[in-house]
Amino acid sequence: MRRLSIIALCAVLASCGEFFDFETQALLDGGEMHLGRKVVTISVGDRYAIPVTFTPKELSNTGVFWLLDNDSVARFDNDTLVALAEGHTQAIAFSSIDRLRDTCTVVVIPRFYVAPDTYPYDMVIYASVNIHGTPLTRNNSAQYAIGAYVGDELRGLGQIERRADTDYLVLRVWSPYPQGEQVQLRCYFRGQARCELFADEFTFDGERHGSLNSLYPLILGEDAQEYLPDIDFGDDNPIIEDPDTIQGWIIDGQQ
């Protein structure tokens, strides 16, 4: 179980950017604080406010104090997480009253971009896309990024096109080999800091899948699996000092 390095802090900086002291009253029996996500998957450059709830509802907490153990990967701008660079880190939240706490792992994935056509072979998927019961169209496509991956390498990014009043996804996938690689499709939910996997997997063959007259159906249902990188998430309950003597954590980008 890991411990954190030590740099003493004399005062505590709140997530709102103001100085304050944690109240020293006894912990409320049965009081709990919960982060809405145990794993946050977010693309470089995106922002996300991690949901926080308290139980019981009548528990009075005036603010949340956010800490990170790696400021090269992400930082907090007030209460909003900002993804800086690919990697992963751990975030911990303290309540300003009662010293409740919870933790989550933050996984920062690379930006979604149109993969360059540096490989000599390609295949194309023409698809209709339905995401949790909502068809993907030009009107809502900015909320999502659909990428084709071989392993963790982005090989193509879907683009929404329209023909005869029909919106459809065009996903061109690139490969250094004429056939054989396994292609997985992921949907990243912008603004929600999560990524889900389509059940459909393709074997790269250099051919066309679906057509403008017969679109391939890509569906993300309620049973869709969340994408979680193959990393060691570490201890989800790290040993740290009380907020008054927190040491070695990054506070809103400052030590």
mmCIF file of C-alpha atoms in Angstrom:
data_model
loop_
_atom_site.group_PDB
_atom_site.id
_atom_site.type_symbol
_atom_site.label_atom_id
_atom_site.label_comp_id
_atom_site.label_asym_id
_atom_site.label_seq_id
_atom_site.Cartn_x
_atom_site.Cartn_y
_atom_site.Cartn_z
ATOM 1 C CA MET A 1 0.000 0.000 0.000
ATOM 2 C CA ARG A 2 1.587 3.254 -1.051
ATOM 3 C CA ARG A 3 2.203 6.299 1.092
ATOM 4 C CA LEU A 4 2.646 9.789 -0.202
ATOM 5 C CA SER A 5 5.744 11.981 -0.102
ATOM 6 C CA ILE A 6 5.861 14.710 2.524
ATOM 7 C CA ILE A 7 5.877 18.507 2.098
ATOM 8 C CA ALA A 8 4.244 20.246 5.050
ATOM 9 C CA LEU A 9 1.462 22.737 4.435
ATOM 10 C CA CYS A 10 0.616 25.414 6.962
ATOM 11 C CA ALA A 11 -2.737 26.421 5.524
ATOM 12 C CA VAL A 12 -5.337 24.657 3.468
ATOM 13 C CA LEU A 13 -6.436 26.034 0.116
ATOM 14 C CA ALA A 14 -10.037 25.353 -0.826
ATOM 15 C CA SER A 15 -11.076 24.296 -4.302
ATOM 16 C CA CYS A 16 -12.649 27.709 -4.746
ATOM 17 C CA GLY A 17 -9.209 29.252 -4.439
ATOM 18 C CA GLU A 18 -9.767 30.773 -0.966
ATOM 19 C CA PHE A 19 -7.998 29.883 2.254
ATOM 20 C CA PHE A 20 -9.987 28.173 4.928
ATOM 21 C CA ASP A 21 -9.578 25.765 7.832
ATOM 22 C CA PHE A 22 -11.268 22.424 8.084
ATOM 23 C CA GLU A 23 -13.679 22.444 10.974
ATOM 24 C CA THR A 24 -12.540 20.305 13.863
ATOM 25 C CA GLN A 25 -15.950 19.118 14.997
ATOM 26 C CA ALA A 26 -16.413 15.396 15.533
ATOM 27 C CA LEU A 27 -17.304 13.303 12.535
ATOM 28 C CA LEU A 28 -21.003 12.935 11.902
ATOM 29 C CA ASP A 29 -22.069 9.367 12.703
ATOM 30 C CA GLY A 30 -23.114 7.675 9.480
ATOM 31 C CA GLY A 31 -22.202 10.650 7.311
ATOM 32 C CA GLU A 32 -20.690 9.757 3.946
ATOM 33 C CA MET A 33 -19.382 11.513 0.861
ATOM 34 C CA HIS A 34 -19.368 9.740 -2.510
ATOM 35 C CA LEU A 35 -17.791 10.655 -5.824
ATOM 36 C CA GLY A 36 -20.077 9.838 -8.722
ATOM 37 C CA ARG A 37 -17.306 8.027 -10.593
ATOM 38 C CA LYS A 38 -14.631 5.622 -9.363
ATOM 39 C CA VAL A 39 -12.803 5.870 -12.697
ATOM 40 C CA VAL A 40 -12.853 9.034 -14.796
ATOM 41 C CA THR A 41 -11.702 8.550 -18.400
ATOM 42 C CA ILE A 42 -11.050 11.905 -20.035
ATOM 43 C CA SER A 43 -9.356 13.087 -23.215
ATOM 44 C CA VAL A 44 -6.460 15.558 -23.157
ATOM 45 C CA GLY A 45 -7.791 19.112 -23.157
ATOM 46 C CA ASP A 46 -11.257 18.223 -21.870
ATOM 47 C CA ARG A 47 -12.802 19.376 -18.600
ATOM 48 C CA TYR A 48 -15.115 17.550 -16.208
ATOM 49 C CA ALA A 49 -16.746 18.326 -12.873
ATOM 50 C CA ILE A 50 -16.692 15.091 -10.869
ATOM 51 C CA PRO A 51 -20.098 14.658 -9.192
ATOM 52 C CA VAL A 52 -20.132 14.629 -5.380
ATOM 53 C CA THR A 53 -23.030 13.550 -3.190
ATOM 54 C CA PHE A 54 -23.481 13.455 0.578
ATOM 55 C CA THR A 55 -25.588 11.186 2.744
ATOM 56 C CA PRO A 56 -27.711 11.830 4.636
ATOM 57 C CA LYS A 57 -29.080 14.712 2.576
ATOM 58 C CA GLU A 58 -29.301 16.968 5.593
ATOM 59 C CA LEU A 59 -25.556 16.740 6.039
ATOM 60 C CA SER A 60 -24.267 20.283 5.657
ATOM 61 C CA ASN A 61 -21.004 20.638 3.712
ATOM 62 C CA THR A 62 -19.984 24.008 2.400
ATOM 63 C CA GLY A 63 -17.304 22.877 -0.014
ATOM 64 C CA VAL A 64 -15.000 20.157 -1.314
ATOM 65 C CA PHE A 65 -11.231 20.241 -1.188
ATOM 66 C CA TRP A 66 -9.597 18.458 -4.186
ATOM 67 C CA LEU A 67 -6.155 16.889 -4.308
ATOM 68 C CA LEU A 68 -4.131 15.113 -7.018
ATOM 69 C CA ASP A 69 -0.984 13.037 -6.721
ATOM 70 C CA ASN A 70 0.333 13.957 -10.209
ATOM 71 C CA ASP A 71 -0.056 17.471 -11.582
ATOM 72 C CA SER A 72 1.578 16.605 -14.910
ATOM 73 C CA VAL A 73 -1.494 14.559 -15.899
ATOM 74 C CA ALA A 74 -4.346 16.742 -14.651
ATOM 75 C CA ARG A 75 -5.229 19.671 -12.445
ATOM 76 C CA PHE A 76 -8.302 21.181 -10.835
ATOM 77 C CA ASP A 77 -9.665 24.532 -11.913
ATOM 78 C CA ASN A 78 -11.852 25.293 -8.929
ATOM 79 C CA ASP A 79 -14.032 22.147 -8.828
ATOM 80 C CA THR A 80 -13.462 21.193 -12.465
ATOM 81 C CA LEU A 81 -10.929 18.575 -13.519
ATOM 82 C CA VAL A 82 -8.744 19.629 -16.468
ATOM 83 C CA ALA A 83 -6.923 16.895 -18.425
ATOM 84 C CA LEU A 84 -3.361 17.906 -19.338
ATOM 85 C CA ALA A 85 -1.427 14.897 -20.635
ATOM 86 C CA GLU A 86 -1.826 11.173 -21.231
ATOM 87 C CA GLY A 87 -1.431 9.100 -18.086
ATOM 88 C CA HIS A 88 -3.280 8.386 -14.875
ATOM 89 C CA THR A 89 -3.445 9.838 -11.412
ATOM 90 C CA GLN A 90 -5.523 9.614 -8.285
ATOM 91 C CA ALA A 91 -7.874 12.306 -7.068
ATOM 92 C CA ILE A 92 -9.106 12.640 -3.533
ATOM 93 C CA ALA A 93 -11.893 14.835 -2.231
ATOM 94 C CA PHE A 94 -12.290 16.063 1.347
ATOM 95 C CA SER A 95 -15.393 17.762 2.646
ATOM 96 C CA SER A 96 -14.701 21.074 4.354
ATOM 97 C CA ILE A 97 -16.906 19.992 7.239
ATOM 98 C CA ASP A 98 -16.709 16.615 9.014
ATOM 99 C CA ARG A 99 -13.590 15.612 7.026
ATOM 100 C CA LEU A 100 -15.401 13.081 4.907
ATOM 101 C CA ARG A 101 -13.488 11.812 1.903
ATOM 102 C CA ASP A 102 -13.612 9.681 -1.223
ATOM 103 C CA THR A 103 -11.203 8.884 -4.055
ATOM 104 C CA CYS A 104 -11.273 8.094 -7.742
ATOM 105 C CA THR A 105 -8.777 7.235 -10.461
ATOM 106 C CA VAL A 106 -8.360 9.698 -13.320
ATOM 107 C CA VAL A 107 -7.270 8.211 -16.659
ATOM 108 C CA VAL A 108 -6.261 10.748 -19.305
ATOM 109 C CA ILE A 109 -6.336 9.399 -22.847
ATOM 110 C CA PRO A 110 -4.874 11.104 -25.957
ATOM 111 C CA ARG A 111 -6.885 13.604 -27.948
ATOM 112 C CA PHE A 112 -9.205 12.205 -30.592
ATOM 113 C CA TYR A 113 -7.968 13.271 -33.998
ATOM 114 C CA VAL A 114 -8.252 12.174 -37.606
ATOM 115 C CA ALA A 115 -5.598 9.482 -37.823
ATOM 116 C CA PRO A 116 -3.092 10.333 -40.564
ATOM 117 C CA ASP A 117 -3.090 8.108 -43.628
ATOM 118 C CA THR A 118 0.500 7.019 -43.099
ATOM 119 C CA TYR A 119 -0.380 3.347 -43.524
ATOM 120 C CA PRO A 120 -0.835 1.941 -47.042
ATOM 121 C CA TYR A 121 -4.025 -0.071 -46.467
ATOM 122 C CA ASP A 122 -7.495 1.025 -45.461
ATOM 123 C CA MET A 123 -11.022 -0.248 -45.027
ATOM 124 C CA VAL A 124 -14.201 1.789 -44.688
ATOM 125 C CA ILE A 125 -17.234 1.345 -42.460
ATOM 126 C CA TYR A 126 -20.488 3.050 -43.473
ATOM 127 C CA ALA A 127 -22.748 2.876 -40.448
ATOM 128 C CA SER A 128 -25.893 4.089 -38.795
ATOM 129 C CA VAL A 129 -25.143 4.758 -35.146
ATOM 130 C CA ASN A 130 -27.507 4.578 -32.185
ATOM 131 C CA ILE A 131 -26.201 5.619 -28.763
ATOM 132 C CA HIS A 132 -28.413 4.604 -25.872
ATOM 133 C CA GLY A 133 -31.528 4.954 -27.965
ATOM 134 C CA THR A 134 -30.518 8.192 -29.723
ATOM 135 C CA PRO A 135 -29.503 8.160 -33.401
ATOM 136 C CA LEU A 136 -26.206 9.887 -34.120
ATOM 137 C CA THR A 137 -26.732 12.855 -36.457
ATOM 138 C CA ARG A 138 -24.966 16.022 -37.493
ATOM 139 C CA ASN A 139 -26.985 17.858 -34.845
ATOM 140 C CA ASN A 140 -25.593 15.894 -31.900
ATOM 141 C CA SER A 141 -22.323 14.452 -33.235
ATOM 142 C CA ALA A 142 -20.183 17.034 -31.389
ATOM 143 C CA GLN A 143 -21.048 15.214 -28.149
ATOM 144 C CA TYR A 144 -19.275 12.037 -29.230
ATOM 145 C CA ALA A 145 -16.048 10.811 -30.788
ATOM 146 C CA ILE A 146 -16.059 7.352 -32.372
ATOM 147 C CA GLY A 147 -12.626 5.914 -32.958
ATOM 148 C CA ALA A 148 -11.239 2.701 -34.435
ATOM 149 C CA TYR A 149 -8.399 1.148 -32.472
ATOM 150 C CA VAL A 150 -5.892 -1.635 -32.917
ATOM 151 C CA GLY A 151 -4.737 -2.222 -29.379
ATOM 152 C CA ASP A 152 -4.493 1.320 -28.009
ATOM 153 C CA GLU A 153 -3.454 2.905 -31.318
ATOM 154 C CA LEU A 154 -6.046 5.144 -32.926
ATOM 155 C CA ARG A 155 -6.416 4.063 -36.569
ATOM 156 C CA GLY A 156 -9.419 6.106 -37.632
ATOM 157 C CA LEU A 157 -11.961 8.652 -36.446
ATOM 158 C CA GLY A 158 -15.574 8.599 -37.592
ATOM 159 C CA GLN A 159 -17.050 11.519 -39.514
ATOM 160 C CA ILE A 160 -20.754 12.252 -39.893
ATOM 161 C CA GLU A 161 -21.951 12.720 -43.483
ATOM 162 C CA ARG A 162 -25.393 13.297 -44.976
ATOM 163 C CA ARG A 163 -26.982 11.981 -48.132
ATOM 164 C CA ALA A 164 -30.637 12.231 -49.141
ATOM 165 C CA ASP A 165 -31.590 13.541 -45.666
ATOM 166 C CA THR A 166 -29.881 10.567 -44.014
ATOM 167 C CA ASP A 167 -27.007 11.069 -41.577
ATOM 168 C CA TYR A 168 -24.451 8.290 -41.398
ATOM 169 C CA LEU A 169 -20.986 7.608 -40.028
ATOM 170 C CA VAL A 170 -17.990 7.150 -42.296
ATOM 171 C CA LEU A 171 -15.099 5.489 -40.488
ATOM 172 C CA ARG A 172 -11.937 4.898 -42.502
ATOM 173 C CA VAL A 173 -9.511 2.561 -40.754
ATOM 174 C CA TRP A 174 -5.808 2.440 -41.657
ATOM 175 C CA SER A 175 -3.388 -0.469 -41.291
ATOM 176 C CA PRO A 176 0.211 -1.342 -42.217
ATOM 177 C CA TYR A 177 -0.979 -4.813 -43.207
ATOM 178 C CA PRO A 178 -3.433 -5.873 -45.929
ATOM 179 C CA GLN A 179 -5.426 -7.995 -43.490
ATOM 180 C CA GLY A 180 -5.579 -9.666 -40.107
ATOM 181 C CA GLU A 181 -5.520 -6.939 -37.429
ATOM 182 C CA GLN A 182 -8.364 -6.819 -34.908
ATOM 183 C CA VAL A 183 -10.181 -3.484 -34.860
ATOM 184 C CA GLN A 184 -12.166 -2.306 -31.846
ATOM 185 C CA LEU A 185 -14.553 0.656 -31.890
ATOM 186 C CA ARG A 186 -14.878 3.024 -28.954
ATOM 187 C CA CYS A 187 -17.273 5.868 -28.295
ATOM 188 C CA TYR A 188 -16.002 8.739 -26.171
ATOM 189 C CA PHE A 189 -18.662 10.875 -24.501
ATOM 190 C CA ARG A 190 -17.412 14.451 -24.538
ATOM 191 C CA GLY A 191 -18.266 16.354 -21.395
ATOM 192 C CA GLN A 192 -19.047 13.115 -19.541
ATOM 193 C CA ALA A 193 -15.466 11.816 -19.213
ATOM 194 C CA ARG A 194 -16.227 8.229 -20.116
ATOM 195 C CA CYS A 195 -15.632 5.860 -23.000
ATOM 196 C CA GLU A 196 -17.698 2.828 -24.021
ATOM 197 C CA LEU A 197 -17.004 -0.122 -26.298
ATOM 198 C CA PHE A 198 -19.118 -1.181 -29.241
ATOM 199 C CA ALA A 199 -19.772 -4.918 -29.180
ATOM 200 C CA ASP A 200 -18.871 -5.086 -32.879
ATOM 201 C CA GLU A 201 -15.255 -5.971 -33.638
ATOM 202 C CA PHE A 202 -13.806 -6.097 -37.127
ATOM 203 C CA THR A 203 -10.953 -8.030 -38.649
ATOM 204 C CA PHE A 204 -9.105 -5.696 -40.972
ATOM 205 C CA ASP A 205 -9.593 -6.892 -44.548
ATOM 206 C CA GLY A 206 -9.239 -3.808 -46.749
ATOM 207 C CA GLU A 207 -12.891 -4.079 -47.780
ATOM 208 C CA ARG A 208 -15.997 -1.952 -47.327
ATOM 209 C CA HIS A 209 -18.410 -2.760 -44.502
ATOM 210 C CA GLY A 210 -21.904 -1.466 -45.071
ATOM 211 C CA SER A 211 -22.848 0.854 -47.897
ATOM 212 C CA LEU A 212 -24.790 4.049 -48.465
ATOM 213 C CA ASN A 213 -27.792 1.915 -49.385
ATOM 214 C CA SER A 214 -27.339 -0.570 -46.564
ATOM 215 C CA LEU A 215 -25.676 1.010 -43.544
ATOM 216 C CA TYR A 216 -23.954 -1.187 -40.975
ATOM 217 C CA PRO A 217 -25.845 -0.866 -37.646
ATOM 218 C CA LEU A 218 -23.615 0.236 -34.769
ATOM 219 C CA ILE A 219 -25.486 0.230 -31.476
ATOM 220 C CA LEU A 220 -24.441 1.198 -27.961
ATOM 221 C CA GLY A 221 -27.053 -0.163 -25.591
ATOM 222 C CA GLU A 222 -27.466 -0.109 -21.840
ATOM 223 C CA ASP A 223 -25.321 -3.238 -21.656
ATOM 224 C CA ALA A 224 -22.336 -1.534 -23.310
ATOM 225 C CA GLN A 225 -19.066 -2.055 -21.479
ATOM 226 C CA GLU A 226 -17.066 0.918 -20.266
ATOM 227 C CA TYR A 227 -13.555 1.163 -21.671
ATOM 228 C CA LEU A 228 -10.944 0.884 -18.938
ATOM 229 C CA PRO A 229 -7.260 0.976 -19.889
ATOM 230 C CA ASP A 230 -5.083 -1.936 -18.826
ATOM 231 C CA ILE A 231 -3.303 -0.151 -16.014
ATOM 232 C CA ASP A 232 -2.689 -0.702 -12.329
ATOM 233 C CA PHE A 233 -5.231 1.538 -10.636
ATOM 234 C CA GLY A 234 -3.383 1.167 -7.351
ATOM 235 C CA ASP A 235 -4.859 1.620 -3.910
ATOM 236 C CA ASP A 236 -8.268 3.270 -4.006
ATOM 237 C CA ASN A 237 -7.960 4.226 -0.343
ATOM 238 C CA PRO A 238 -4.433 5.620 0.055
ATOM 239 C CA ILE A 239 -3.053 6.395 3.473
ATOM 240 C CA ILE A 240 -2.746 10.159 3.877
ATOM 241 C CA GLU A 241 -2.739 12.575 6.741
ATOM 242 C CA ASP A 242 -5.672 14.689 7.843
ATOM 243 C CA PRO A 243 -6.280 17.786 5.679
ATOM 244 C CA ASP A 244 -4.508 20.057 8.174
ATOM 245 C CA THR A 245 -1.259 18.157 7.597
ATOM 246 C CA ILE A 246 -1.670 16.960 4.004
ATOM 247 C CA GLN A 247 1.737 16.518 2.434
ATOM 248 C CA GLY A 248 2.921 15.902 -1.065
ATOM 249 C CA TRP A 249 -0.415 16.279 -2.870
ATOM 250 C CA ILE A 250 -1.171 18.846 -5.525
ATOM 251 C CA ILE A 251 -3.778 21.426 -4.515
ATOM 252 C CA ASP A 252 -5.431 23.125 -7.482
ATOM 253 C CA GLY A 253 -2.115 22.927 -9.335
ATOM 254 C CA GLN A 254 -0.031 24.271 -6.415
ATOM 255 C CA GLN A 255 2.047 22.529 -3.776
#
